Short mmCIF file of C-alpha atoms in Angstrom, two decimals:
data_model
loop_
_atom_site.label_atom_id
_atom_site.label_comp_id
_atom_site.label_asym_id
_atom_site.label_seq_id
_atom_site.Cartn_x
_atom_site.Cartn_y
_atom_site.Cartn_z
CA MET A 1 -9.90 21.10 0.06
CA ASP A 2 -11.20 19.27 3.17
CA PHE A 3 -9.37 16.33 4.63
CA THR A 4 -11.90 15.91 7.47
CA PRO A 5 -13.13 12.35 7.42
CA THR A 6 -16.71 11.60 6.79
CA GLN A 7 -18.62 9.72 9.58
CA ASP A 8 -18.27 6.35 7.57
CA GLN A 9 -14.50 6.93 7.11
CA ALA A 10 -13.97 7.82 10.76
CA ASP A 11 -15.95 4.74 11.73
CA ALA A 12 -13.84 2.44 9.49
CA ALA A 13 -10.63 3.80 10.65
CA GLY A 14 -11.65 3.40 14.30
CA LEU A 15 -12.67 -0.05 13.85
CA ALA A 16 -9.52 -0.93 11.96
CA ALA A 17 -7.45 0.60 14.81
CA ARG A 18 -9.23 -1.62 17.31
CA ILE A 19 -8.83 -4.82 15.26
CA PHE A 20 -5.08 -4.09 14.49
CA GLY A 21 -4.31 -3.02 17.92
CA ASP A 22 -6.05 -6.12 19.63
CA LEU A 23 -4.78 -8.77 17.23
CA SER A 24 -1.45 -7.43 15.66
CA THR A 25 0.65 -7.58 18.86
CA PRO A 26 4.28 -8.07 18.99
CA GLU A 27 3.84 -11.65 20.28
CA ARG A 28 1.47 -12.50 17.50
CA LEU A 29 3.79 -10.99 14.83
CA ALA A 30 6.65 -12.92 16.23
CA ALA A 31 4.55 -16.22 16.26
CA ALA A 32 3.64 -15.42 12.46
CA GLY A 33 7.23 -15.27 11.35
CA THR A 34 7.47 -14.06 7.72
CA GLY A 35 3.91 -15.27 6.74
CA THR A 36 0.58 -13.60 6.69
CA ASP A 37 -1.49 -13.70 9.88
CA THR A 38 -4.38 -15.56 8.45
CA GLU A 39 -6.54 -15.04 11.66
CA LEU A 40 -6.22 -11.26 11.51
CA TRP A 41 -7.12 -11.19 7.75
CA LYS A 42 -10.23 -13.12 8.56
CA ALA A 43 -11.06 -10.84 11.32
CA LEU A 44 -10.90 -7.90 8.86
CA GLY A 45 -13.21 -9.55 6.43
CA SER A 46 -15.57 -10.66 9.01
CA ALA A 47 -15.67 -6.79 10.02
CA GLY A 48 -16.33 -5.74 6.46
CA LEU A 49 -13.45 -3.49 6.20
CA PRO A 50 -12.20 -4.68 2.74
CA GLY A 51 -15.66 -4.13 1.30
CA ALA A 52 -16.00 -0.83 3.24
CA VAL A 53 -13.38 0.64 0.81
CA GLU A 54 -15.97 1.05 -1.75
CA GLU A 55 -17.93 3.40 0.28
CA THR A 56 -15.10 5.24 2.03
CA GLY A 57 -13.07 5.81 -1.09
CA LEU A 58 -9.39 6.00 -1.44
CA LEU A 59 -9.09 8.47 1.49
CA GLY A 60 -10.81 5.89 3.72
CA LEU A 61 -8.50 3.09 2.63
CA VAL A 62 -5.48 5.40 3.48
CA LEU A 63 -6.97 6.23 7.03
CA MET A 64 -7.27 2.38 7.64
CA LEU A 65 -3.85 1.60 6.17
CA GLU A 66 -2.45 4.15 8.54
CA GLU A 67 -3.78 2.07 11.39
CA GLN A 68 -2.18 -1.10 9.95
CA GLY A 69 1.03 0.67 9.69
CA ARG A 70 1.14 1.66 13.29
CA THR A 71 1.18 -2.06 14.04
CA THR A 72 2.90 -3.35 10.93
CA ALA A 73 0.12 -5.95 10.67
CA GLN A 74 1.16 -8.70 8.25
CA VAL A 75 -2.12 -8.89 5.97
CA PRO A 76 -2.31 -8.06 2.34
CA PHE A 77 -4.88 -5.32 3.00
CA ALA A 78 -3.20 -2.43 0.59
CA ALA A 79 -2.53 -4.76 -2.08
CA SER A 80 -5.90 -6.55 -2.26
CA CYS A 81 -7.89 -3.30 -1.96
CA VAL A 82 -6.09 -1.33 -4.50
CA TYR A 83 -5.23 -3.99 -7.08
CA GLY A 84 -8.32 -5.88 -6.60
CA LEU A 85 -11.27 -4.14 -5.17
CA LEU A 86 -10.78 -0.62 -6.37
CA ALA A 87 -9.37 -1.66 -9.55
CA VAL A 88 -12.26 -3.84 -10.60
CA ALA A 89 -14.78 -1.42 -9.10
CA GLY A 90 -13.41 1.43 -10.98
CA HIS A 91 -12.54 -0.18 -14.30
CA GLY A 92 -14.13 -3.74 -14.53
CA THR A 93 -16.99 -4.53 -16.64
CA SER A 94 -20.42 -5.24 -15.18
CA ASP A 95 -19.84 -8.85 -15.50
CA GLN A 96 -16.22 -8.65 -13.83
CA ARG A 97 -17.68 -6.67 -10.97
CA ASP A 98 -20.42 -9.32 -10.32
CA ARG A 99 -17.90 -11.96 -10.48
CA LEU A 100 -14.85 -10.54 -8.77
CA LEU A 101 -16.01 -8.18 -6.07
CA PRO A 102 -18.00 -10.39 -3.64
CA GLY A 103 -14.85 -12.50 -2.60
CA LEU A 104 -12.70 -9.37 -2.45
CA ARG A 105 -15.25 -7.56 -0.24
CA ASP A 106 -15.37 -10.50 2.43
CA GLY A 107 -11.55 -11.21 2.13
CA THR A 108 -12.13 -14.87 0.87
CA GLU A 109 -10.36 -13.71 -2.32
CA VAL A 110 -7.05 -11.89 -2.13
CA ALA A 111 -5.58 -9.76 -5.10
CA THR A 112 -2.23 -8.41 -5.61
CA GLY A 113 -0.44 -6.36 -8.39
CA ALA A 114 2.61 -6.56 -10.55
CA LEU A 115 2.97 -2.91 -11.15
CA PRO A 116 4.49 -0.71 -12.57
CA ALA A 117 4.79 -2.10 -16.00
CA GLN A 118 7.48 -4.57 -16.66
CA ALA A 119 9.44 -4.23 -19.99
CA GLY A 120 9.67 -7.96 -20.38
CA VAL A 121 6.17 -8.87 -19.85
CA ARG A 122 4.13 -9.05 -23.16
CA VAL A 123 0.56 -10.29 -24.05
CA ASP A 124 -0.63 -12.10 -27.10
CA VAL A 125 -4.34 -11.18 -27.50
CA VAL A 126 -6.38 -14.28 -27.96
CA ASP A 127 -9.53 -12.48 -28.84
CA SER A 128 -9.96 -8.79 -29.25
CA GLY A 129 -13.72 -9.00 -28.47
CA VAL A 130 -15.60 -10.47 -25.70
CA ALA A 131 -13.97 -13.48 -24.15
CA ALA A 132 -16.11 -16.43 -23.60
CA GLY A 133 -19.05 -14.07 -22.69
CA ARG A 134 -17.26 -12.77 -19.72
CA GLY A 135 -17.07 -9.11 -20.92
CA GLY A 136 -13.17 -8.67 -21.55
CA SER A 137 -10.63 -9.50 -23.89
CA ALA A 138 -8.59 -12.60 -23.50
CA GLY A 139 -4.97 -13.15 -23.89
CA ARG A 140 -1.79 -15.02 -22.84
CA LEU A 141 0.86 -13.54 -20.91
CA THR A 142 4.59 -14.29 -21.13
CA GLY A 143 7.55 -12.75 -18.99
CA VAL A 144 8.94 -12.77 -15.42
CA VAL A 145 8.35 -10.23 -12.59
CA PRO A 146 11.18 -10.55 -10.20
CA TRP A 147 9.05 -10.14 -7.09
CA VAL A 148 5.35 -9.30 -6.37
CA PRO A 149 4.10 -8.41 -2.82
CA TRP A 150 1.69 -10.91 -1.18
CA LEU A 151 1.80 -13.07 -4.11
CA ARG A 152 1.85 -16.32 -2.12
CA ASP A 153 -1.36 -15.41 -0.68
CA ALA A 154 -3.19 -14.10 -3.69
CA SER A 155 -5.94 -15.93 -5.56
CA TRP A 156 -4.96 -13.66 -8.55
CA VAL A 157 -2.63 -10.95 -9.69
CA LEU A 158 -3.20 -7.80 -11.71
CA VAL A 159 -0.33 -7.61 -14.22
CA ALA A 160 0.71 -4.49 -16.18
CA THR A 161 2.26 -5.41 -19.43
CA ALA A 162 4.84 -3.34 -21.33
CA ASP A 163 2.01 -1.65 -23.36
CA ARG A 164 0.66 -0.37 -20.04
CA SER A 165 -2.53 -2.54 -20.23
CA LEU A 166 -3.92 -4.45 -17.22
CA TRP A 167 -4.54 -8.19 -17.19
CA ARG A 168 -5.91 -10.43 -14.45
CA VAL A 169 -4.08 -13.80 -14.03
CA ARG A 170 -4.98 -16.41 -11.61
CA THR A 171 -1.96 -17.52 -9.55
CA GLY A 172 -2.92 -21.18 -10.17
CA ASP A 173 -2.09 -20.47 -13.96
CA ALA A 174 1.28 -18.89 -13.21
CA GLY A 175 4.59 -19.71 -11.43
CA CYS A 176 5.28 -18.54 -8.11
CA ASP A 177 8.66 -18.85 -6.58
CA GLU A 178 9.00 -17.83 -2.87
CA VAL A 179 10.90 -14.64 -2.40
CA GLU A 180 11.81 -13.26 0.97
CA LEU A 181 11.94 -9.42 1.01
CA THR A 182 13.27 -6.97 3.70
CA ALA A 183 9.72 -6.85 5.38
CA PRO A 184 7.47 -10.12 5.65
CA TRP A 185 5.17 -9.51 2.69
CA SER A 186 4.83 -13.13 1.63
CA ALA A 187 6.35 -12.09 -1.80
CA GLY A 188 6.81 -14.33 -4.80
CA ARG A 189 8.63 -14.39 -8.26
CA LEU A 190 5.91 -14.31 -10.90
CA VAL A 191 6.75 -16.56 -14.01
CA LEU A 192 4.31 -16.32 -16.84
CA ASP A 193 4.71 -18.71 -19.67
CA GLY A 194 1.67 -18.29 -21.87
CA ALA A 195 -0.64 -17.79 -18.83
CA PRO A 196 -4.28 -17.21 -19.63
CA ALA A 197 -5.32 -13.67 -18.83
CA GLU A 198 -8.37 -11.38 -18.78
CA ARG A 199 -8.12 -7.73 -19.71
CA LEU A 200 -9.15 -5.31 -17.04
CA GLY A 201 -10.14 -1.65 -18.01
CA GLY A 202 -9.17 0.36 -21.04
CA PRO A 203 -7.26 3.62 -21.62
CA GLY A 204 -6.40 5.29 -18.35
CA ALA A 205 -6.78 2.49 -16.22
CA TYR A 206 -3.15 1.69 -15.69
CA ASP A 207 -2.38 5.18 -14.81
CA ASP A 208 -5.14 5.34 -12.40
CA VAL A 209 -4.37 2.23 -10.59
CA LEU A 210 -0.66 3.08 -10.33
CA ALA A 211 -1.59 6.34 -8.67
CA MET A 212 -3.91 4.61 -6.33
CA ALA A 213 -1.18 2.11 -5.39
CA ARG A 214 1.19 5.16 -4.88
CA THR A 215 -1.23 6.83 -2.54
CA ALA A 216 -2.27 3.94 -0.61
CA PHE A 217 1.15 2.54 0.12
CA ALA A 218 2.18 6.12 1.02
CA GLY A 219 -0.68 6.02 3.63
CA LEU A 220 0.68 2.79 4.97
CA GLN A 221 4.16 4.42 5.22
CA ALA A 222 2.64 7.26 7.27
CA GLY A 223 1.33 4.78 9.76
CA VAL A 224 4.63 2.80 9.90
CA CYS A 225 6.48 6.03 10.64
CA ALA A 226 3.82 7.16 13.26
CA GLY A 227 4.28 3.74 14.99
CA SER A 228 8.09 4.03 14.94
CA LEU A 229 8.10 7.53 16.34
CA ALA A 230 5.50 6.77 18.92
CA ARG A 231 7.86 3.81 20.12
CA ALA A 232 10.86 6.20 20.27
CA VAL A 233 8.86 8.84 22.26
CA GLU A 234 7.99 6.16 24.71
CA TYR A 235 11.44 4.82 25.09
CA THR A 236 13.24 8.14 25.41
CA ASN A 237 10.79 9.17 27.97
CA GLU A 238 11.32 6.24 30.23
CA ARG A 239 15.01 5.54 29.54
CA GLU A 240 17.24 7.74 31.85
CA GLN A 241 20.70 8.85 31.41
CA PHE A 242 22.70 10.56 34.30
CA GLY A 243 19.42 10.94 36.37
CA ARG A 244 17.41 12.43 33.28
CA PRO A 245 15.09 11.10 30.83
CA LEU A 246 16.71 10.95 27.20
CA ALA A 247 13.71 12.80 25.98
CA ALA A 248 15.19 15.89 28.08
CA LYS A 249 18.07 16.29 25.85
CA GLN A 250 17.93 18.73 23.16
CA GLY A 251 19.54 16.48 20.61
CA VAL A 252 16.91 13.88 21.15
CA GLN A 253 14.08 16.34 20.74
CA LEU A 254 15.44 17.77 17.70
CA ARG A 255 15.81 14.50 15.97
CA ALA A 256 12.13 13.51 17.13
CA ALA A 257 10.74 16.86 15.95
CA ASP A 258 12.21 16.28 12.55
CA ALA A 259 10.86 12.76 12.35
CA TYR A 260 7.52 14.05 13.30
CA MET A 261 7.39 16.73 10.58
CA ASP A 262 8.47 14.20 8.03
CA THR A 263 5.59 11.75 9.10
CA GLU A 264 3.08 14.69 8.91
CA ALA A 265 4.38 15.46 5.31
CA ILE A 266 3.72 11.90 4.27
CA ARG A 267 0.36 11.92 5.82
CA VAL A 268 -0.82 15.10 4.43
CA THR A 269 0.39 14.51 0.88
CA ALA A 270 -1.28 11.06 0.85
CA TYR A 271 -4.59 12.42 2.12
CA GLU A 272 -4.54 15.28 -0.61
CA ALA A 273 -4.09 12.78 -3.36
CA ALA A 274 -6.55 10.44 -2.02
CA TRP A 275 -9.05 13.33 -1.56
CA ARG A 276 -8.63 14.36 -5.06
CA ARG A 277 -9.16 10.84 -6.50
CA ASP A 278 -12.38 10.61 -4.55
CA GLU A 279 -13.53 14.02 -5.73
CA GLY A 280 -12.83 13.08 -9.51
CA LEU A 281 -10.02 15.77 -9.77
CA PRO A 282 -6.54 14.84 -11.52
CA TYR A 283 -4.10 13.49 -9.12
CA ALA A 284 -1.36 11.70 -10.93
CA GLY A 285 1.14 14.46 -9.72
CA HIS A 286 -0.18 14.53 -6.15
CA ALA A 287 0.22 10.75 -5.92
CA LEU A 288 3.69 10.94 -7.14
CA THR A 289 4.33 13.91 -4.39
CA ALA A 290 3.07 11.44 -1.87
CA ALA A 291 5.24 8.51 -3.01
CA TRP A 292 8.41 10.96 -2.99
CA TRP A 293 7.63 11.94 0.59
CA ALA A 294 6.91 8.32 1.74
CA SER A 295 10.04 6.98 0.03
CA GLU A 296 12.65 9.82 1.12
CA ALA A 297 11.05 10.94 4.39
CA GLY A 298 9.82 7.47 5.25
CA ARG A 299 13.53 6.17 5.22
CA ARG A 300 14.71 9.15 7.57
CA VAL A 301 11.95 8.56 10.01
CA VAL A 302 12.52 4.79 10.46
CA HIS A 303 16.25 5.46 10.86
CA ALA A 304 15.53 8.02 13.46
CA GLY A 305 13.33 5.56 15.25
CA GLN A 306 16.45 3.08 15.34
CA HIS A 307 18.72 5.93 16.32
CA LEU A 308 16.58 7.09 19.30
CA HIS A 309 16.36 3.70 20.77
CA GLY A 310 20.36 3.56 21.14
CA GLY A 311 21.78 0.12 21.64
CA MET A 312 18.10 -1.48 21.83
CA GLY A 313 17.59 -0.20 18.14
CA ALA A 314 19.96 -2.77 16.97
CA ASP A 315 18.12 -5.60 18.69
CA LEU A 316 16.40 -7.49 15.90
CA GLU A 317 13.75 -8.87 18.32
CA HIS A 318 12.80 -5.35 19.40
CA PRO A 319 9.38 -4.10 17.96
CA VAL A 320 10.95 -1.02 16.69
CA HIS A 321 13.12 -3.01 14.23
CA ARG A 322 9.87 -4.21 12.47
CA HIS A 323 9.05 -0.78 11.64
CA PHE A 324 12.44 -0.16 10.40
CA LEU A 325 12.08 -3.26 7.91
CA TRP A 326 8.71 -2.22 6.69
CA GLY A 327 9.83 1.36 6.22
CA ARG A 328 12.87 0.44 4.25
CA GLN A 329 10.69 -2.16 2.22
CA LEU A 330 8.23 0.77 1.42
CA ASP A 331 10.87 2.81 0.30
CA ALA A 332 12.12 0.33 -2.10
CA TYR A 333 8.61 -0.59 -3.28
CA LEU A 334 7.52 3.09 -4.02
CA GLY A 335 10.76 3.75 -5.87
CA CYS A 336 13.91 5.90 -5.92
CA GLY A 337 13.40 9.43 -5.04
CA GLY A 338 15.13 10.77 -7.94
CA GLU A 339 13.29 8.54 -10.32
CA LEU A 340 9.96 9.71 -8.73
CA LEU A 341 10.99 13.43 -9.16
CA ALA A 342 11.99 12.92 -12.68
CA GLU A 343 8.37 11.54 -13.41
CA LEU A 344 6.80 14.26 -11.43
CA GLY A 345 8.62 16.65 -13.53
CA ASP A 346 7.36 15.11 -16.68
CA VAL A 347 3.79 15.27 -15.27
CA ILE A 348 4.21 18.88 -14.25
CA ALA A 349 5.62 19.90 -17.66
CA GLY A 350 2.81 18.08 -19.54
CA GLY A 351 0.00 18.64 -17.10
CA GLU A 352 -2.22 16.09 -15.50
CA GLY A 353 -2.97 13.30 -17.90
CA ALA A 354 -6.33 13.50 -19.61
CA ASP A 355 -6.80 9.58 -19.21
CA THR A 356 -5.95 9.82 -15.35
CA GLU A 357 -8.32 12.75 -14.97
CA GLU A 358 -11.21 10.75 -17.01
CA ALA A 359 -10.72 7.66 -14.90
CA GLY A 360 -10.96 9.78 -11.68
CA MET A 361 -14.31 11.32 -12.88
CA THR A 362 -15.77 7.94 -13.76
CA TRP A 363 -14.91 6.64 -10.24
CA ALA A 364 -16.35 9.78 -8.61
CA ARG A 365 -19.70 9.38 -10.77
CA LYS A 366 -19.90 5.73 -9.44
#
């Protein structure tokens, strides 16, 4: 097991850090409101970072998402890369890869995902064979997904149906009602009423994409927590009370130390899950472990960041509050800790799924 980044991964993460650091400033974030920073997204596409994920793998994506999380940059980087680029590259037909990957690589197309599977979303298969020469089964989807991240920005959405199959639906063919979340993720309520859909992948695709998403968003949470903690350390070193910095107080040091250890736990579990996927090893349980740490520990860290800022932490305009909102949103998105542990127990009891392992091996060979 070796989490040392390759040169390509390190270069991509370094470039992401510069772009996010230069363009995702508190002033620009305030000006963007609750919407996406379109100029920042264009800059990432021009720099080739979405497309670089094909070469750097899931671990490379996690490293870049850490940099996004540090600045809480309002772009659909995680969603488009996981539910779009990696899903199509790993499970699409040759025709689907030729059609869909170019736009995802340069950022002119944005994808998102309605995962995990929704019990109320069903598909009626129109043609079980090749659909209109496009290399995938065609169907029509019906159902409602209460909220989907970045849906208002997406060109298409990857929908998981009740039978755990994956279908690509263009957002123009579905209803999208604006939904505001805790964090400014340009979310929407997805309404499917016989929407035309195209099948993506076969057995094992759903498990692989869900595990990728858990890993990627855990990496994003690691960055959010690191950014929150960095702001807290800076503030407590500068703020004085009774002639001494707050950081000199033992209670402050212990709270910061606990937050640091939680952040490192999120980071290392996300790295391990991503590394195993890139190496073609079973990783469903590791992705769940990363998601659990990101949910449970992430919540503790962003609360600590607020607490260590004292009264300033209650200021809605203070930059640390943005980390708090993102941390709580990621906590909700990744799922309740108890539910994740229950699912992890099932995985451990039954062993890593053969379908997930086969999917990972397929990706590694590519």
